Short mmCIF file of C-alpha atoms in Angstrom, two decimals:
data_model
loop_
_atom_site.label_atom_id
_atom_site.label_comp_id
_atom_site.label_asym_id
_atom_site.label_seq_id
_atom_site.Cartn_x
_atom_site.Cartn_y
_atom_site.Cartn_z
CA GLY A 1 -0.02 0.18 -0.15
CA ILE A 2 2.99 2.29 -0.30
CA THR A 3 2.58 5.23 -3.05
CA PRO A 4 4.68 7.94 -4.34
CA GLY A 5 3.94 11.04 -2.18
CA MET A 6 3.33 9.48 1.10
CA LYS A 7 4.83 11.55 4.01
CA VAL A 8 7.66 10.08 5.70
CA ILE A 9 7.87 10.51 9.68
CA GLY A 10 10.22 9.57 12.13
CA TYR A 11 10.09 9.09 15.89
CA GLY A 12 6.13 9.78 15.71
CA GLY A 13 6.40 13.46 14.85
CA ILE A 14 9.74 14.36 12.58
CA TYR A 15 9.24 15.11 8.97
CA LEU A 16 11.69 13.67 7.06
CA GLY A 17 10.29 13.79 3.36
CA GLU A 18 8.14 12.01 0.86
CA VAL A 19 8.15 8.46 -0.94
CA GLU A 20 9.48 9.10 -4.38
CA ASP A 21 9.69 5.82 -5.94
CA VAL A 22 8.26 2.22 -5.05
CA GLY A 23 9.70 -1.06 -6.03
CA ASP A 24 8.77 -4.57 -5.35
CA ARG A 25 10.61 -4.72 -1.96
CA SER A 26 11.76 -1.16 -1.35
CA ALA A 27 10.89 2.33 -1.45
CA ALA A 28 13.05 5.25 -2.29
CA ILE A 29 12.64 8.46 -0.13
CA LYS A 30 13.51 12.09 -0.90
CA LEU A 31 14.56 13.81 2.32
CA ILE A 32 13.62 17.27 2.84
CA SER A 33 17.16 18.23 3.10
CA SER A 34 18.04 17.06 -0.60
CA PRO A 35 20.06 19.50 -2.27
CA GLY A 36 18.28 22.16 -3.87
CA LEU A 37 14.76 20.93 -2.65
CA GLN A 38 12.45 23.64 -1.66
CA THR A 39 9.85 23.14 1.04
CA GLU A 40 7.22 25.30 2.49
CA ALA A 41 7.54 25.64 6.29
CA TRP A 42 6.37 27.46 9.47
CA LEU A 43 8.54 29.34 12.09
CA GLU A 44 6.42 28.68 15.03
CA ARG A 45 7.42 31.18 17.68
CA LEU A 46 7.09 34.22 14.95
CA ALA A 47 3.98 32.54 13.32
CA LEU A 48 5.84 33.16 9.88
CA ASN A 49 5.91 31.18 6.67
CA ILE A 50 9.08 30.45 5.33
CA THR A 51 10.59 28.57 2.38
CA LEU A 52 13.56 25.86 3.29
CA GLU A 53 16.12 25.21 0.92
CA GLY A 54 17.82 21.59 1.26
CA GLN A 55 21.67 21.59 1.28
CA GLY A 56 22.29 17.90 1.54
CA GLY A 57 24.13 16.14 4.25
CA TYR A 58 20.81 16.57 6.44
CA ASN A 59 21.23 20.34 6.22
CA MET A 60 18.61 22.88 5.39
CA LYS A 61 18.52 26.70 5.34
CA PHE A 62 16.20 29.57 4.81
CA SER A 63 16.55 33.34 4.49
CA ILE A 64 14.78 36.01 6.29
CA PRO A 65 14.97 39.80 6.77
CA LYS A 66 17.64 40.93 9.07
CA SER A 67 14.86 42.97 10.96
CA VAL A 68 13.25 39.65 11.96
CA ALA A 69 14.76 38.21 15.33
CA VAL A 70 15.17 34.69 14.97
CA GLU A 71 16.76 32.74 18.01
CA VAL A 72 18.69 29.59 18.23
CA GLY A 73 16.34 26.78 19.05
CA ASP A 74 13.14 28.20 17.26
CA LYS A 75 11.25 25.37 16.00
CA ILE A 76 10.31 24.89 12.27
CA LEU A 77 7.12 23.01 11.52
CA SER A 78 5.77 21.39 8.43
CA ASN A 79 3.28 23.79 6.67
CA ALA A 80 0.50 21.21 6.11
CA ILE A 81 -2.10 19.77 8.56
CA PRO A 82 -1.20 17.94 10.58
CA GLN A 83 1.91 19.78 11.28
CA PHE A 84 5.27 17.81 12.00
CA LEU A 85 8.65 19.01 13.47
CA ILE A 86 11.05 19.60 10.72
CA GLY A 87 14.16 21.11 12.70
CA GLN A 88 15.34 23.76 14.87
CA VAL A 89 17.44 26.94 14.20
CA GLU A 90 20.96 26.23 14.80
CA VAL A 91 22.64 29.48 13.81
CA ALA A 92 21.99 32.70 11.97
CA GLU A 93 24.90 33.87 9.64
CA GLU A 94 26.98 36.61 10.92
CA GLU A 95 25.64 40.30 9.88
CA LYS A 96 27.01 41.46 6.61
CA GLU A 97 25.71 45.14 5.83
CA ILE A 98 25.55 44.59 2.13
CA LYS A 99 22.91 41.76 2.37
CA PRO A 100 19.41 42.55 3.22
CA LEU A 101 18.64 39.06 4.19
CA GLN A 102 20.01 36.79 6.89
CA GLU A 103 20.56 33.00 6.18
CA ILE A 104 19.46 30.71 8.99
CA LEU A 105 20.89 27.07 9.42
CA LEU A 106 18.54 24.32 10.83
CA ARG A 107 19.68 21.09 12.42
CA LEU A 108 17.18 17.99 12.36
CA PRO A 109 16.08 16.90 15.89
CA LEU A 110 17.28 13.50 15.22
CA ASN A 111 20.20 11.39 14.33
CA PHE A 112 19.63 9.19 11.22
CA ARG A 113 22.09 6.56 12.42
CA ASN A 114 19.90 5.61 15.31
CA LEU A 115 16.68 5.74 13.23
CA ARG A 116 15.37 2.02 12.93
CA TYR A 117 11.99 2.60 11.29
CA VAL A 118 9.66 5.53 9.97
CA GLU A 119 6.03 6.01 9.46
CA LEU A 120 4.28 6.52 6.11
CA ILE A 121 1.12 8.53 6.24
CA PRO A 122 -1.19 9.57 3.07
#
């Protein structure tokens, strides 16, 4: 019953990506952190829609105006119902006066090496 487009959830509430391809005995998953993949998300504390960009290696980033005060540890949620945790703000780039936006790096709230199973939801 696995079909492409199903959401992949780890630890009961962490959004990891979507099923991309299904074979006879396996399914390929496209992680939310895949290079260049853009995903709409929600910056919880500030109630703000953002666009995440996958960087590969389980890394993601987003850009936001420098006037917005983002804090380390701010939670990023999926922008769909039900909402799932995507990650937390790890670091904001150091200020450079010539850029109007700041880049924010995220960290995933799990260790993929310890992940034993995932849940698939339509």
